[in-house]
Coordinates of C-alpha atoms and ligand atoms in Angstrom, one line a residue:
X128 CA 8.9 40.8 17.5
X129 CA 11.3 38.4 19.9
X130 CA 14.4 36.6 19.1
X131 CA 14.8 33.5 20.7
X132 CA 18.5 32.2 20.9
X133 CA 18.6 28.1 21.4
X134 CA 19.8 25.1 20.4
X135 CA 16.8 24.1 18.0
X136 CA 16.1 20.4 17.0
X137 CA 13.2 19.6 14.8
X138 CA 12.2 16.5 12.6
X139 CA 11.0 17.2 9.3
X140 CA 9.7 15.2 6.3
X141 CA 6.9 13.6 4.1
X142 CA 7.1 10.3 6.1
X143 CA 8.3 8.7 9.3
X144 CA 10.8 6.4 6.8
X145 CA 12.2 9.8 5.3
X146 CA 12.0 12.1 7.9
X147 CA 15.6 14.1 9.1
X148 CA 16.9 15.9 11.7
X149 CA 17.4 19.4 11.6
X150 CA 19.9 21.0 14.1
X151 CA 20.8 24.4 14.8
X152 CA 23.0 24.3 17.6
X153 CA 23.3 28.1 18.1
X154 CA 20.2 29.2 16.4
X155 CA 18.1 32.7 16.1
X156 CA 14.3 32.3 15.6
X157 CA 12.3 35.4 15.3
X158 CA 8.7 35.3 16.1
X159 CA 6.0 37.8 14.9
X160 CA 2.7 37.9 16.3
X161 CA 3.2 34.0 17.0
X162 CA 4.8 33.1 13.7
X163 CA 8.4 32.3 13.1
X164 CA 9.6 35.1 10.2
X165 CA 13.1 34.3 10.4
X166 CA 15.7 31.0 11.8
X167 CA 19.2 30.8 10.9
X168 CA 22.6 30.8 12.8
X169 CA 22.2 33.2 15.7
X170 CA 24.8 35.7 14.7
X171 CA 23.3 36.0 11.1
X172 CA 19.6 36.3 12.3
X173 CA 20.8 38.9 14.8
X174 CA 22.7 40.9 12.4
X175 CA 19.6 41.1 10.1
X176 CA 17.1 42.1 13.5
X177 CA 19.1 44.6 15.1
X178 CA 17.5 46.0 18.3
X179 CA 15.1 43.2 18.8
X180 CA 14.9 41.9 22.4
X181 CA 16.9 38.6 22.6
X182 CA 15.3 35.8 24.6
X183 CA 18.5 33.4 25.6
X184 CA 17.6 29.9 26.3
X185 CA 20.5 28.9 27.9
X186 CA 21.3 24.8 27.8
X187 CA 19.1 21.8 26.7
X188 CA 17.0 22.1 23.6
X189 CA 14.3 23.7 21.9
X190 CA 11.8 21.2 20.1
X191 CA 8.6 22.1 18.6
X192 CA 5.5 21.8 20.8
X193 CA 4.4 18.0 20.7
X194 CA 1.2 16.8 19.1
X195 CA -0.8 14.1 20.9
X196 CA -3.2 12.5 18.8
X197 CA -5.2 10.5 21.2
X198 CA -5.7 11.4 24.6
X199 CA -9.2 10.9 26.8
X200 CA -10.4 14.3 29.0
X201 CA -12.6 12.3 31.4
X202 CA -9.8 9.6 32.2
X203 CA -7.3 12.0 34.1
X204 CA -8.5 10.2 37.4
X205 CA -8.0 6.4 36.4
X206 CA -4.7 7.1 35.2
X207 CA -2.4 4.2 36.7
X208 CA -5.6 1.9 37.6
X209 CA -3.4 -1.2 36.1
X210 CA -4.7 -4.7 35.8
X211 CA -7.5 -6.0 33.3
X212 CA -7.5 -6.1 29.5
X213 CA -9.7 -3.3 27.6
X214 CA -13.4 -4.5 28.1
X215 CA -12.7 -5.2 31.6
X216 CA -10.7 -1.8 32.1
X217 CA -13.5 0.0 30.4
X218 CA -16.3 -1.8 32.6
X219 CA -14.7 -1.5 35.8
X220 CA -12.4 1.4 35.8
X221 CA -13.2 4.1 32.6
X222 CA -16.9 3.9 32.4
X223 CA -17.8 4.5 36.0
X224 CA -15.4 7.5 36.0
X225 CA -16.9 9.1 32.8
X226 CA -20.3 8.8 34.3
X227 CA -19.2 11.3 36.8
X228 CA -19.2 14.0 34.0
X229 CA -23.2 15.1 34.3
X230 CA -21.8 17.5 37.2
X231 CA -20.4 20.6 35.9
X232 CA -18.5 21.3 39.0
X233 CA -16.9 17.9 38.3
X234 CA -16.1 18.6 34.5
X235 CA -14.5 21.8 35.1
X236 CA -12.1 20.4 37.8
X237 CA -11.3 17.7 35.6
X238 CA -11.0 19.7 32.6
X239 CA -8.2 22.2 34.2
X240 CA -6.2 18.9 35.3
X241 CA -6.4 17.6 31.8
X242 CA -5.5 21.1 30.1
X243 CA -2.7 21.8 32.6
X244 CA -1.4 18.3 32.6
X245 CA -1.0 18.4 28.8
X246 CA 0.5 21.7 28.6
X247 CA 3.0 21.2 31.8
X248 CA 3.9 17.9 29.8
X249 CA 5.0 19.8 26.5
X250 CA 1.7 18.8 24.5
X251 CA 0.8 22.1 22.6
X252 CA -1.9 20.3 20.2
X253 CA -4.3 17.5 21.0
X254 CA -7.1 15.4 19.2
X255 CA -9.1 14.5 22.6
X256 CA -11.6 12.4 23.1
X257 CA -14.2 14.5 24.9
X258 CA -17.0 13.2 27.3
X259 CA -20.6 11.5 26.5
X260 CA -22.2 14.7 28.4
X261 CA -22.4 17.8 25.9
X262 CA -22.0 20.4 29.0
X263 CA -18.6 18.9 29.9
X264 CA -17.4 18.9 26.2
X265 CA -18.4 22.6 26.4
X266 CA -16.4 22.9 29.7
X267 CA -13.5 21.0 27.9
X268 CA -13.6 23.8 25.1
X269 CA -13.7 26.8 27.2
X270 CA -10.8 25.6 29.6
X271 CA -8.6 25.0 26.9
X272 CA -9.5 28.1 25.3
X273 CA -8.5 29.6 28.2
X274 CA -5.2 28.2 29.2
X275 CA -4.0 28.4 25.6
X276 CA -4.2 24.9 24.3
X277 CA -4.9 24.0 20.8
X278 CA -7.6 21.4 20.8
X279 CA -9.4 19.2 18.5
X280 CA -12.2 17.2 20.6
X281 CA -15.7 16.3 20.2
X282 CA -18.6 14.8 22.1
X283 CA -18.3 11.3 22.6
X284 CA -21.1 9.2 21.2
X285 CA -22.6 5.5 21.6
X286 CA -26.0 4.3 21.4
X287 CA -25.4 0.6 23.1
X288 CA -23.0 -1.7 25.0
X289 CA -22.4 1.0 27.8
X290 CA -24.0 2.2 30.9
X291 CA -27.4 3.9 30.2
X292 CA -26.1 7.8 31.4
X293 CA -23.5 7.4 28.5
X294 CA -26.0 6.5 26.1
X295 CA -27.8 8.9 23.2
X296 CA -29.7 8.4 20.2
X297 CA -28.3 9.0 16.7
X298 CA -30.8 12.0 16.5
X299 CA -29.5 13.4 19.6
X300 CA -26.1 12.6 19.0
X301 CA -26.2 14.9 15.6
X302 CA -28.0 17.5 17.0
X303 CA -25.5 17.7 20.2
X304 CA -22.6 17.4 18.1
X305 CA -24.0 19.9 15.6
X306 CA -24.3 22.6 18.8
X307 CA -21.2 22.0 19.8
X308 CA -19.3 22.2 16.8
X309 CA -21.1 25.3 15.5
X310 CA -19.6 26.9 19.0
X311 CA -16.1 25.6 18.8
X312 CA -14.9 24.7 15.3
X313 CA -12.7 27.2 13.9
X314 CA -12.9 29.4 16.9
X315 CA -9.4 30.3 17.7
X316 CA -7.1 27.4 18.3
X317 CA -10.5 25.3 18.7
X318 CA -11.4 22.6 16.2
X319 CA -14.2 19.6 16.6
X320 CA -13.9 15.9 16.0
X321 CA -16.9 13.7 15.1
X322 CA -16.1 10.9 17.8
X323 CA -18.4 7.6 18.0
X324 CA -16.5 5.5 20.9
X325 CA -15.9 2.5 18.7
X326 CA -18.1 0.5 16.5
X327 CA -18.9 -1.9 19.5
X328 CA -20.9 0.9 21.1
X329 CA -21.9 2.6 18.0
X330 CA -24.7 1.0 15.8
X331 CA -25.3 1.4 11.8
X332 CA -27.6 4.3 12.3
X333 CA -25.4 5.8 14.7
X334 CA -22.3 5.5 12.3
X335 CA -24.7 7.4 9.8
X336 CA -25.7 10.2 12.0
X337 CA -21.6 10.5 12.2
X338 CA -21.4 10.4 8.4
X339 CA -24.0 13.2 8.3
X340 CA -22.1 15.4 10.8
X341 CA -18.8 14.8 8.4
X342 CA -21.0 16.3 5.3
X343 CA -22.5 19.1 7.4
X344 CA -19.5 20.4 9.2
X345 CA -16.7 22.1 6.7
X346 CA -13.2 20.8 7.6
X347 CA -14.4 18.6 10.6
X348 CA -12.2 15.7 12.0
X349 CA -13.2 12.2 12.7
X350 CA -11.6 10.1 16.0
X351 CA -12.4 6.7 17.0
X352 CA -10.6 3.4 18.2
X353 CA -9.7 0.1 15.6
X354 CA -8.5 -3.1 16.3
X355 CA -7.1 -2.6 19.6
X356 CA -7.8 -5.9 21.6
X357 CA -8.6 -9.8 20.1
X358 CA -11.9 -10.1 22.0
X359 CA -13.1 -6.5 20.7
X360 CA -12.4 -7.2 17.4
X361 CA -14.2 -10.6 17.5
X362 CA -17.3 -9.4 19.0
X363 CA -17.3 -6.2 16.3
X364 CA -17.0 -8.4 13.3
X365 CA -19.8 -10.7 14.6
X366 CA -22.1 -7.7 15.5
X367 CA -21.9 -6.0 12.2
X368 CA -21.1 -9.3 10.1
X369 CA -18.2 -7.5 8.8
X370 CA -15.2 -8.9 7.5
X371 CA -13.0 -6.3 9.0
X372 CA -13.1 -4.0 11.7
X373 CA -12.3 -0.9 9.4
X374 CA -15.0 -2.0 7.0
X375 CA -17.7 -0.9 10.0
X376 CA -16.3 2.9 9.9
X377 CA -15.2 2.7 5.7
X378 CA -19.0 1.4 4.7
X379 CA -20.2 4.9 6.3
X380 CA -17.6 7.1 4.5
X381 CA -15.6 8.0 7.8
X382 CA -12.3 7.2 6.7
X383 CA -10.4 10.5 5.0
X384 CA -7.6 12.5 5.5
X385 CA -9.0 14.0 8.7
X386 CA -9.5 10.3 10.0
X387 CA -7.4 9.4 13.2
X388 CA -8.1 5.9 14.6
X389 CA -6.2 4.8 17.4
X390 CA -4.3 1.4 18.0
X391 CA -4.5 -0.6 15.3
X392 CA -2.5 -3.1 17.1
X393 CA -4.1 -6.1 14.9
X394 CA -4.9 -4.9 11.5
X395 CA -5.5 -6.7 8.6
X396 CA -3.2 -6.1 5.3
X397 CA -6.1 -5.0 3.4
X398 CA -7.1 -2.8 6.3
X399 CA -3.6 -1.1 6.0
X400 CA -4.0 -1.0 2.2
X401 CA -7.1 0.8 2.4
X402 CA -5.9 3.4 5.4
X403 CA -3.2 4.2 3.2
X404 CA -5.1 5.1 0.1
X405 CA -7.7 7.0 2.0
X406 CA -4.9 9.3 3.7
X407 CA -6.2 8.3 7.2
X408 CA -3.6 8.0 10.2
X409 CA -3.2 5.7 13.0
X410 CA -2.4 6.7 16.6
X411 CA -0.1 4.7 18.0
X412 CA -0.4 4.4 21.9
X413 CA 2.3 2.4 23.6
X414 CA 2.0 2.6 26.9
X415 CA -1.7 1.8 26.7
X416 CA -1.1 -0.9 24.7
X417 CA 1.1 -2.6 27.2
X418 CA -0.7 -1.8 29.9
X419 CA -3.8 -3.1 28.4
X420 CA -1.9 -6.1 27.1
X421 CA -3.6 -5.5 23.8
X422 CA -0.2 -6.3 21.7
X423 CA 2.8 -5.3 19.9
X424 CA 2.2 -2.5 17.6
X425 CA 3.1 -3.6 13.9
X426 CA 4.8 -0.5 13.2
X427 CA 6.8 -1.9 10.3
X428 CA 3.6 -3.1 8.5
X429 CA 2.4 0.4 8.8
X430 CA 5.2 2.0 7.2
X431 CA 5.6 -0.6 4.5
X432 CA 1.8 0.0 3.5
X433 CA 2.5 3.8 3.5
X434 CA -0.1 4.4 6.4
X435 CA 0.5 7.9 8.4
X436 CA 1.4 6.8 12.2
X437 CA 1.4 9.5 14.9
X438 CA 1.7 9.0 18.8
X439 CA -1.1 9.1 21.3
X440 CA -0.9 9.0 25.0
X441 CA -4.2 7.3 25.2
X442 CA -4.9 8.6 29.0
X443 CA -6.2 7.3 31.0
X444 CA -4.9 3.2 29.8
X445 CA -1.7 5.3 28.6
X446 CA 0.5 5.9 31.9
X447 CA 0.6 9.9 31.5
X448 CA 0.6 13.1 29.2
X449 CA 4.6 13.2 28.7
X450 CA 4.9 11.9 24.6
X451 CA 8.6 11.2 25.1
X452 CA 7.9 8.3 27.4
X453 CA 5.6 7.2 24.5
X454 CA 8.2 7.8 22.1
X455 CA 10.4 5.6 24.4
X456 CA 8.0 3.2 24.8
X457 CA 7.4 2.9 21.1
X458 CA 11.1 2.6 20.4
X459 CA 11.3 -0.3 23.4
X460 CA 8.3 -2.2 21.7
X461 CA 10.0 -2.2 18.2
X462 CA 12.8 -3.7 19.5
X463 CA 11.2 -6.3 21.4
X464 CA 9.3 -7.7 18.1
X465 CA 13.3 -8.4 16.7
X466 CA 13.4 -8.6 12.9
X467 CA 9.7 -7.7 12.7
X468 CA 10.2 -4.3 14.4
X469 CA 10.8 -1.2 12.8
X470 CA 14.1 0.6 14.0
X471 CA 13.4 3.6 15.4
X472 CA 16.1 6.2 16.1
X473 CA 15.5 9.7 18.1
X474 CA 14.8 11.7 14.9
X475 CA 12.0 9.1 14.1
X476 CA 10.7 9.6 17.9
X477 CA 10.6 13.5 17.6
X478 CA 9.3 13.3 14.3
X479 CA 6.1 10.6 15.8
X480 CA 5.7 13.4 18.5
X481 CA 5.4 16.5 16.6
X482 CA 5.2 16.4 12.4
X483 CA 3.6 13.0 12.0
X484 CA 0.7 14.5 14.5
X485 CA 0.4 17.8 12.7
X486 CA 0.0 15.6 9.6
X487 CA -2.6 13.5 10.9
X488 CA -4.7 16.7 12.2
X489 CA -4.1 18.4 8.9
X490 CA -2.1 21.1 10.5
X491 CA 1.1 20.4 8.9
X492 CA 1.3 23.8 7.3
X493 CA 1.2 25.7 10.4
X494 CA 2.4 23.6 13.0
X495 CA 4.5 20.5 13.5
X496 CA 8.5 21.9 13.1
X497 CA 10.0 25.2 14.0
X498 CA 10.7 26.3 10.2
X499 CA 10.1 29.6 9.1
X500 CA 6.0 30.3 8.2
X501 CA 5.1 28.1 11.4
X502 CA 3.4 29.2 14.4
X503 CA 5.6 29.3 17.4
X504 CA 4.5 26.3 19.4
X505 CA 7.5 25.0 21.0
X506 CA 8.9 23.3 24.2
X507 CA 12.2 24.0 26.1
X508 CA 13.7 21.2 27.6
X509 CA 16.3 22.5 30.2
X510 CA 18.4 19.9 32.5
X511 CA 19.0 22.8 35.2
X512 CA 17.4 20.7 38.0
X513 CA 18.2 17.2 36.4
X514 CA 22.1 16.2 37.1
X515 CA 21.7 13.0 35.3
X516 CA 20.4 14.7 32.3
X517 CA 22.3 17.3 32.2
X518 CA 25.5 15.0 32.6
X519 CA 24.2 12.8 29.5
X520 CA 23.6 15.9 27.2
X521 CA 27.3 17.1 28.1
X522 CA 28.7 13.6 27.4
X523 CA 26.3 13.3 24.3
X524 CA 28.3 12.5 20.9
X525 CA 25.8 14.3 18.7
X526 CA 22.5 16.2 18.7
X527 CA 20.8 13.3 17.7
X528 CA 22.8 11.3 20.9
X529 CA 21.3 14.1 22.9
X530 CA 17.8 14.1 21.9
X531 CA 18.1 10.2 22.4
X532 CA 18.8 11.1 26.0
X533 CA 15.8 13.5 26.4
X534 CA 13.5 10.7 25.2
X535 CA 15.0 8.2 27.5
X536 CA 15.6 10.7 30.8
X537 CA 13.4 13.7 30.8
X538 CA 10.4 14.2 32.8
X539 CA 7.8 17.1 32.6
X540 CA 9.8 18.6 35.5
X541 CA 12.5 18.9 32.9
X542 CA 10.2 21.7 30.9
X543 CA 11.5 25.2 31.4
X544 CA 9.0 26.9 28.9
X545 CA 6.2 26.1 26.9
X546 CA 4.8 28.1 23.9
X547 CA 1.7 28.0 21.7
X548 CA 1.5 31.0 19.2
X549 CA 4.3 32.7 20.8
X550 CA 2.5 33.0 24.2
X551 CA 4.1 31.4 27.3
X552 CA 1.5 28.7 28.4
X553 CA 3.3 26.0 30.4
X554 CA 6.7 24.9 32.1
X555 CA 8.6 25.6 35.4
X556 CA 9.1 29.3 34.1
X557 CA 5.7 30.0 34.1
Ligands
GUN292 N1 -12.1 1.8 23.3 C1 -13.1 2.4 23.6 N2 -13.2 3.0 24.3 C2 -11.8 2.8 25.1 C3 -11.2 3.7 25.8 O1 -11.5 4.7 26.6 N3 -10.1 3.6 25.8 C4 -9.4 2.6 25.2 N4 -7.8 2.3 25.3 N5 -9.7 2.0 24.1 C5 -11.1 2.1 24.2
ZN293 ZN1 -8.6 5.4 23.6

């Protein structure tokens, strides 16, 4: 057992609107076999656990590990290729890069950059788009298991509109996905996600193959894109003769409690109703939406409709792995929306980056906050090498104000330690 002494902040609650910030300025957290077995004031907890080794996390704050609900493994090396809108960016930047993953050596090198990039940014759990190549996805799972990341991922499947090397038939998609899921789903911290890229690149038979995978793999997840860009939405509706984008997935039974759809910048009211009723989640990717000029995310409409929203970095259209940056960008976008925006406080930002992601991945019983019974997935942010952050934390009016300073000023360099299941997996101190 280990007894951690720290200032602990986490965000709890059923939904974004009702979330609250829990603060223990001098907390004791006891971790046994990776699980939090006690939490309270340090003096009290230490009194009940005499003789346990104490690890003092002096300065800054201990937060739950962050949960990135939308990120692309084969796009690490296109981060920062700024410029065009979605469809052109895919053609010119993302897809040529993703075509390189036929090389096992290339896939292995990028998998290491990807997994280390996430862990060094305080992300302990990710829902990742894999590659279009099965061997590369296998490599991603292998590296994640090796490094300790909690990962939900899958083979990206498409049968049209992409370069030939990225396509497969619905039968191949079914077979290759099932093979990967059999190897990895439920193994250690790994889970499988059925992952058609988006309906623009997936025909009805391909989406039907995805539906068969959802039926045949117990507890599997579903990930895709929706309503990101006006031109994309028009093309999807035309191609399917559909009234809404969501219908192209929902018509195949692909939308449920373990479905996470990225973006949804331009939803219709009926789509929000259906997402809420089915318990599906939307991964909000604020820096990507800004970089690609996709639009301003209507968070208030999602919240009013009762749709679950979490955060995604959307690397490589997004600007990096660090989820607090996505939180800050989400805050700024809502400010820019004026009266239509949803006012976000620091507690909301923490909730979006942690507990909301755990819910989206149906893991809220084990991760998302630092309460008793949860796994010790945690991030220690320390201002030790950042004098401006140190000064702002010292001058903060309240713990929530201090948390706002972290979302505004912290960078991955300010992460001292990252744990998954109580094991040190990242940070300056690793
Ligand atoms: N839609 C389909 N593929 C992609 C992708 O790689 N990135 C983003 N942002 N949207 C997509
Ligand atoms: Zn994406």
